[in-house]
Short mmCIF file of N, CA and C in Angstrom, two decimals:
data_model
loop_
_atom_site.label_atom_id
_atom_site.label_comp_id
_atom_site.label_asym_id
_atom_site.label_seq_id
_atom_site.Cartn_x
_atom_site.Cartn_y
_atom_site.Cartn_z
N UNK H 1 57.28 -28.52 -84.90
CA UNK H 1 58.49 -29.19 -85.69
C UNK H 1 59.70 -29.26 -84.79
N UNK H 2 60.49 -30.18 -85.04
CA UNK H 2 61.53 -30.51 -84.25
C UNK H 2 62.78 -29.93 -84.72
N UNK H 3 63.55 -29.19 -84.20
CA UNK H 3 65.10 -28.82 -84.50
C UNK H 3 65.93 -29.56 -83.89
N UNK H 4 67.13 -29.35 -84.33
CA UNK H 4 68.42 -30.28 -83.90
C UNK H 4 69.11 -28.89 -83.18
N UNK H 5 69.66 -29.45 -82.01
CA UNK H 5 70.27 -28.43 -81.05
C UNK H 5 71.47 -29.14 -80.69
N UNK H 6 72.60 -28.22 -80.20
CA UNK H 6 73.60 -28.79 -79.70
C UNK H 6 73.92 -27.74 -78.48
N UNK H 7 74.27 -28.18 -77.10
CA UNK H 7 74.34 -27.17 -76.08
C UNK H 7 75.80 -27.87 -75.30
N UNK H 8 76.35 -26.72 -75.01
CA UNK H 8 77.65 -27.17 -74.50
C UNK H 8 77.76 -26.44 -73.00
N UNK H 9 77.94 -26.83 -71.94
CA UNK H 9 77.71 -26.34 -70.66
C UNK H 9 78.95 -26.51 -69.62
N UNK H 10 79.35 -25.49 -68.82
CA UNK H 10 80.69 -25.72 -67.96
C UNK H 10 80.26 -25.75 -66.58
N UNK H 11 80.63 -26.85 -66.05
CA UNK H 11 80.30 -27.01 -64.49
C UNK H 11 81.41 -26.78 -63.62
N UNK H 12 81.42 -26.13 -62.50
CA UNK H 12 82.37 -25.66 -61.98
C UNK H 12 83.31 -26.82 -61.23
N UNK H 13 84.56 -26.83 -61.43
CA UNK H 13 85.65 -27.46 -61.01
C UNK H 13 86.00 -28.21 -59.53
N UNK H 14 84.96 -27.87 -58.51
CA UNK H 14 85.14 -28.23 -57.36
C UNK H 14 84.12 -29.60 -57.00
N UNK H 15 83.36 -29.87 -58.09
CA UNK H 15 82.43 -30.99 -57.96
C UNK H 15 83.18 -32.51 -57.83
N UNK H 16 82.40 -33.20 -57.29
CA UNK H 16 82.91 -34.85 -57.11
C UNK H 16 82.34 -35.24 -58.53
N UNK H 17 82.91 -36.39 -58.70
CA UNK H 17 82.59 -37.08 -59.73
C UNK H 17 81.00 -37.43 -59.79
N UNK H 18 80.41 -37.71 -58.82
CA UNK H 18 79.11 -37.99 -58.39
C UNK H 18 78.22 -36.80 -58.62
N UNK H 19 78.73 -35.70 -58.10
CA UNK H 19 77.93 -34.31 -58.28
C UNK H 19 77.76 -33.92 -59.81
N UNK H 20 78.74 -34.25 -60.50
CA UNK H 20 79.05 -34.06 -61.95
C UNK H 20 77.80 -34.56 -62.58
N UNK H 21 77.90 -35.97 -62.31
CA UNK H 21 76.98 -37.15 -63.10
C UNK H 21 75.51 -36.52 -62.69
N UNK H 22 75.31 -36.33 -61.27
CA UNK H 22 73.95 -35.62 -61.31
C UNK H 22 73.51 -34.48 -61.77
N UNK H 23 74.35 -33.49 -62.06
CA UNK H 23 74.15 -32.32 -62.82
C UNK H 23 73.82 -32.64 -64.26
N UNK H 24 74.54 -33.56 -64.52
CA UNK H 24 74.18 -33.98 -66.15
C UNK H 24 72.75 -34.49 -66.11
N UNK H 25 72.75 -35.50 -65.37
CA UNK H 25 71.55 -36.15 -65.41
C UNK H 25 69.91 -35.34 -65.21
N UNK H 26 70.31 -34.51 -64.27
CA UNK H 26 69.36 -33.28 -64.07
C UNK H 26 68.93 -32.65 -65.25
N UNK H 27 69.98 -32.25 -66.30
CA UNK H 27 69.80 -31.51 -67.34
C UNK H 27 69.35 -32.43 -68.48
N UNK H 28 69.49 -33.52 -68.50
CA UNK H 28 69.00 -34.76 -69.42
C UNK H 28 67.81 -34.81 -69.00
N UNK H 29 67.38 -34.86 -67.81
CA UNK H 29 65.73 -34.96 -67.10
C UNK H 29 64.92 -33.73 -67.76
N UNK H 30 65.44 -32.67 -67.81
CA UNK H 30 64.71 -31.51 -68.10
C UNK H 30 64.21 -31.59 -69.38
N UNK H 31 65.29 -32.32 -70.39
CA UNK H 31 65.11 -32.21 -71.74
C UNK H 31 63.97 -33.30 -72.21
N UNK H 32 64.40 -34.73 -71.42
CA UNK H 32 63.52 -35.54 -71.80
C UNK H 32 61.95 -35.33 -71.19
N UNK H 33 61.84 -34.56 -70.33
CA UNK H 33 60.41 -34.15 -69.83
C UNK H 33 59.57 -33.38 -70.52
N UNK H 34 60.43 -32.75 -71.45
CA UNK H 34 59.96 -31.51 -72.35
C UNK H 34 59.54 -32.70 -73.48
N UNK H 35 59.80 -33.71 -73.76
CA UNK H 35 60.01 -34.50 -74.94
C UNK H 35 60.96 -34.52 -76.02
N UNK H 36 62.02 -34.14 -75.74
CA UNK H 36 63.35 -33.88 -76.32
C UNK H 36 63.82 -35.30 -76.85
N UNK H 37 64.64 -35.38 -77.64
CA UNK H 37 65.28 -36.81 -77.95
C UNK H 37 66.80 -36.47 -77.90
N UNK H 38 67.54 -36.95 -77.12
CA UNK H 38 68.92 -36.83 -76.76
C UNK H 38 69.81 -37.74 -77.64
N UNK H 39 70.40 -37.05 -78.89
CA UNK H 39 71.07 -37.71 -79.93
C UNK H 39 72.39 -38.14 -79.33
N UNK H 40 73.13 -37.25 -78.86
CA UNK H 40 74.59 -37.43 -78.50
C UNK H 40 74.78 -36.89 -77.30
N UNK H 41 76.05 -37.71 -76.53
CA UNK H 41 76.73 -36.94 -75.20
C UNK H 41 77.72 -36.91 -75.19
N UNK H 42 78.62 -36.11 -74.73
CA UNK H 42 80.09 -36.00 -74.89
C UNK H 42 80.31 -35.44 -73.38
N UNK H 43 81.38 -36.09 -72.98
CA UNK H 43 82.02 -35.54 -71.68
C UNK H 43 83.34 -35.31 -72.13
N UNK H 44 83.63 -33.85 -71.80
CA UNK H 44 84.86 -33.49 -72.44
C UNK H 44 86.12 -33.24 -71.30
N UNK H 45 85.48 -33.46 -69.96
CA UNK H 45 86.44 -33.56 -68.94
C UNK H 45 86.74 -32.13 -68.60
N UNK H 46 87.70 -32.02 -67.68
CA UNK H 46 88.18 -30.80 -66.89
C UNK H 46 89.12 -30.11 -67.87
N UNK H 47 88.85 -28.60 -68.23
CA UNK H 47 89.60 -28.01 -69.14
C UNK H 47 89.92 -26.66 -68.59
N UNK H 48 90.78 -26.01 -69.11
CA UNK H 48 91.18 -24.62 -68.62
C UNK H 48 90.29 -23.65 -69.38
N UNK H 49 89.66 -22.70 -68.63
CA UNK H 49 88.98 -21.83 -69.20
C UNK H 49 89.84 -20.54 -69.89
N UNK H 50 89.43 -19.94 -70.88
CA UNK H 50 90.14 -18.81 -71.69
C UNK H 50 90.38 -17.61 -70.44
N UNK H 51 89.49 -17.48 -69.58
CA UNK H 51 89.40 -16.27 -68.59
C UNK H 51 88.59 -16.87 -67.51
N UNK H 52 89.01 -16.20 -66.27
CA UNK H 52 88.66 -16.96 -64.98
C UNK H 52 86.91 -16.39 -65.23
N UNK H 53 86.15 -17.41 -64.45
CA UNK H 53 84.75 -17.17 -64.64
C UNK H 53 84.51 -17.36 -63.17
N UNK H 54 83.70 -16.55 -62.33
CA UNK H 54 83.69 -16.51 -60.68
C UNK H 54 84.65 -17.20 -59.97
N UNK H 55 85.81 -16.32 -60.41
CA UNK H 55 87.27 -16.51 -59.73
C UNK H 55 87.71 -18.22 -60.21
N UNK H 56 87.22 -18.74 -60.99
CA UNK H 56 87.72 -20.33 -61.15
C UNK H 56 88.35 -20.30 -62.64
N UNK H 57 89.50 -21.11 -63.00
CA UNK H 57 90.47 -21.05 -64.08
C UNK H 57 90.00 -22.16 -64.73
N UNK H 58 89.49 -23.33 -64.10
CA UNK H 58 88.89 -24.55 -64.87
C UNK H 58 87.60 -24.98 -64.76
N UNK H 59 87.17 -25.82 -65.59
CA UNK H 59 85.78 -26.40 -65.59
C UNK H 59 85.55 -27.83 -66.23
N UNK H 60 84.26 -28.16 -65.75
CA UNK H 60 84.00 -29.52 -66.43
C UNK H 60 83.26 -29.25 -67.69
N UNK H 61 83.65 -29.76 -68.81
CA UNK H 61 83.16 -29.33 -70.07
C UNK H 61 81.89 -30.54 -70.56
N UNK H 62 80.81 -30.43 -70.88
CA UNK H 62 79.52 -31.44 -71.42
C UNK H 62 79.14 -30.90 -72.56
N UNK H 63 78.73 -31.82 -73.57
CA UNK H 63 78.07 -31.50 -74.70
C UNK H 63 77.09 -32.27 -74.82
N UNK H 64 76.00 -31.75 -75.18
CA UNK H 64 74.41 -32.70 -75.46
C UNK H 64 74.10 -32.21 -76.90
N UNK H 65 73.83 -33.13 -77.52
CA UNK H 65 73.11 -32.85 -78.71
C UNK H 65 71.77 -33.67 -78.93
N UNK H 66 70.72 -32.60 -79.17
CA UNK H 66 69.34 -32.79 -78.99
C UNK H 66 68.58 -32.39 -80.12
N UNK H 67 67.19 -33.15 -80.25
CA UNK H 67 65.95 -32.65 -81.00
C UNK H 67 64.86 -32.34 -80.18
N UNK H 68 64.54 -31.17 -80.64
CA UNK H 68 63.52 -30.64 -79.55
C UNK H 68 62.59 -29.47 -80.23
N UNK H 69 61.56 -29.50 -79.81
CA UNK H 69 60.72 -28.18 -80.00
C UNK H 69 61.40 -26.87 -79.58
N UNK H 70 61.16 -25.91 -80.33
CA UNK H 70 61.78 -24.28 -79.96
C UNK H 70 61.62 -24.02 -78.51
N UNK H 71 60.58 -24.09 -78.11
CA UNK H 71 60.16 -23.73 -76.49
C UNK H 71 61.02 -24.45 -75.34
N UNK H 72 61.51 -25.70 -75.61
CA UNK H 72 62.28 -26.67 -74.83
C UNK H 72 63.39 -25.63 -74.55
N UNK H 73 64.19 -24.91 -75.39
CA UNK H 73 65.33 -24.53 -75.22
C UNK H 73 65.22 -23.49 -74.33
N UNK H 74 63.95 -22.46 -74.18
CA UNK H 74 63.71 -21.58 -73.30
C UNK H 74 63.76 -22.13 -71.58
N UNK H 75 63.08 -23.51 -71.67
CA UNK H 75 62.87 -24.38 -70.30
C UNK H 75 64.44 -24.78 -69.78
N UNK H 76 65.12 -25.30 -71.06
CA UNK H 76 66.83 -25.62 -70.62
C UNK H 76 67.29 -24.52 -70.17
N UNK H 77 67.23 -22.91 -70.54
CA UNK H 77 68.20 -21.90 -70.25
C UNK H 77 67.57 -21.43 -68.78
N UNK H 78 66.35 -21.79 -68.41
CA UNK H 78 65.93 -21.62 -67.03
C UNK H 78 66.65 -22.41 -66.03
N UNK H 79 66.80 -23.65 -66.48
CA UNK H 79 67.13 -24.90 -65.88
C UNK H 79 68.83 -24.39 -65.43
N UNK H 80 69.30 -24.30 -66.63
CA UNK H 80 70.80 -24.00 -66.39
C UNK H 80 71.01 -22.73 -65.46
N UNK H 81 70.37 -21.68 -65.60
CA UNK H 81 70.31 -20.36 -64.95
C UNK H 81 70.08 -20.65 -63.40
N UNK H 82 69.40 -21.66 -63.10
CA UNK H 82 68.89 -21.95 -61.50
C UNK H 82 69.65 -23.01 -60.84
N UNK H 83 70.77 -23.55 -61.63
CA UNK H 83 71.70 -24.37 -61.03
C UNK H 83 73.01 -23.89 -60.95
N UNK H 84 73.26 -23.69 -59.69
CA UNK H 84 74.62 -23.06 -59.24
C UNK H 84 75.84 -23.66 -59.42
N UNK H 85 75.59 -25.08 -59.79
CA UNK H 85 76.95 -25.86 -60.37
C UNK H 85 77.19 -25.58 -61.65
N UNK H 86 76.66 -24.92 -62.56
CA UNK H 86 76.74 -24.56 -63.99
C UNK H 86 77.21 -22.95 -63.95
N UNK H 87 78.43 -22.91 -64.57
CA UNK H 87 78.87 -21.54 -64.56
C UNK H 87 78.69 -20.88 -66.09
N UNK H 88 78.73 -21.74 -67.15
CA UNK H 88 78.53 -21.19 -68.32
C UNK H 88 77.75 -21.96 -69.37
N UNK H 89 76.86 -21.75 -70.14
CA UNK H 89 76.25 -22.45 -71.23
C UNK H 89 76.07 -21.60 -72.51
N UNK H 90 75.79 -22.53 -73.40
CA UNK H 90 75.35 -22.02 -74.80
C UNK H 90 74.78 -23.35 -75.49
N UNK H 91 73.43 -22.80 -76.02
CA UNK H 91 72.60 -23.75 -76.80
C UNK H 91 72.66 -23.00 -78.54
N UNK H 92 73.14 -23.87 -79.51
CA UNK H 92 72.74 -23.47 -80.77
C UNK H 92 71.95 -24.37 -81.61
N UNK H 93 71.03 -23.77 -82.26
CA UNK H 93 70.33 -24.46 -83.30
C UNK H 93 71.27 -24.81 -84.38
N UNK H 94 71.22 -25.96 -84.81
CA UNK H 94 72.04 -26.56 -85.84
C UNK H 94 71.43 -26.49 -87.07
N UNK H 95 71.82 -25.88 -88.17
CA UNK H 95 71.29 -25.82 -89.34
C UNK H 95 71.63 -27.14 -90.34
N UNK H 96 71.15 -27.17 -91.48
CA UNK H 96 71.32 -28.64 -92.04
C UNK H 96 72.44 -28.99 -92.07
N UNK H 97 73.70 -28.25 -92.55
CA UNK H 97 74.99 -28.65 -92.71
C UNK H 97 75.54 -28.85 -91.45
N UNK H 98 75.38 -27.70 -90.63
CA UNK H 98 76.08 -28.28 -89.00
C UNK H 98 75.51 -29.59 -88.62
N UNK H 99 74.21 -29.81 -88.69
CA UNK H 99 73.82 -31.43 -88.42
C UNK H 99 74.44 -32.32 -89.14
N UNK H 100 74.72 -32.32 -90.45
CA UNK H 100 75.43 -33.14 -91.02
C UNK H 100 76.83 -33.55 -90.56
N UNK H 101 77.50 -32.34 -90.29
CA UNK H 101 79.13 -32.39 -89.78
C UNK H 101 78.94 -32.92 -88.40
N UNK H 102 77.94 -32.78 -87.55
CA UNK H 102 77.93 -33.43 -86.34
C UNK H 102 77.56 -35.03 -86.39
N UNK H 103 76.85 -35.04 -87.47
CA UNK H 103 76.63 -36.42 -87.74
C UNK H 103 77.79 -37.34 -88.04
N UNK H 104 78.60 -36.79 -88.95
CA UNK H 104 79.96 -37.34 -89.30
C UNK H 104 81.01 -37.27 -88.46
N UNK H 105 81.05 -36.18 -87.50
CA UNK H 105 81.95 -36.29 -86.30
C UNK H 105 81.54 -37.67 -85.06
N UNK H 106 80.30 -37.75 -84.98
CA UNK H 106 79.58 -38.73 -83.87
C UNK H 106 80.34 -40.07 -84.54
N UNK H 107 80.03 -40.51 -85.85
CA UNK H 107 80.51 -41.61 -86.53
C UNK H 107 81.85 -41.98 -86.56
N UNK H 108 82.73 -40.67 -86.64
CA UNK H 108 83.97 -40.88 -86.54
C UNK H 108 84.51 -41.29 -85.10
N UNK H 109 83.78 -40.68 -84.11
CA UNK H 109 84.48 -41.17 -82.75
C UNK H 109 83.69 -42.72 -82.49
N UNK H 110 82.88 -43.21 -83.00
CA UNK H 110 82.36 -44.32 -82.72
C UNK H 110 83.14 -45.24 -83.28
N UNK H 111 83.84 -44.67 -84.51
CA UNK H 111 84.63 -45.94 -85.11
C UNK H 111 85.84 -46.15 -84.53
N UNK H 112 86.36 -45.11 -83.64
CA UNK H 112 87.79 -45.08 -82.99
C UNK H 112 87.43 -46.00 -81.60
N UNK H 113 86.31 -45.88 -81.08
CA UNK H 113 86.04 -46.59 -79.68
C UNK H 113 86.34 -47.76 -79.80
#
């Protein structure tokens, strides 16, 4: 059974634009190789962190929304831990109401573009 997930990860601020895109592409490849369907992708850009992580006070934030089998999340976690460019990550399973809210939010941003 496919569940809907949302993952946010923070990349180190010393990356070039090209390295950042490669990191995101690598994570998306991990998901698609496992049969996940990527629903939404948002680049939030460079933001200040609430507290320093690895002596860094800023990071590039990225959000991915996807549908996948539960075991795919374990493989995604391993990929995050192996990549030194990613300093933090969080993946959550969206329950019914959270998925509806995420869809409304996506549609709102599409209308503004």
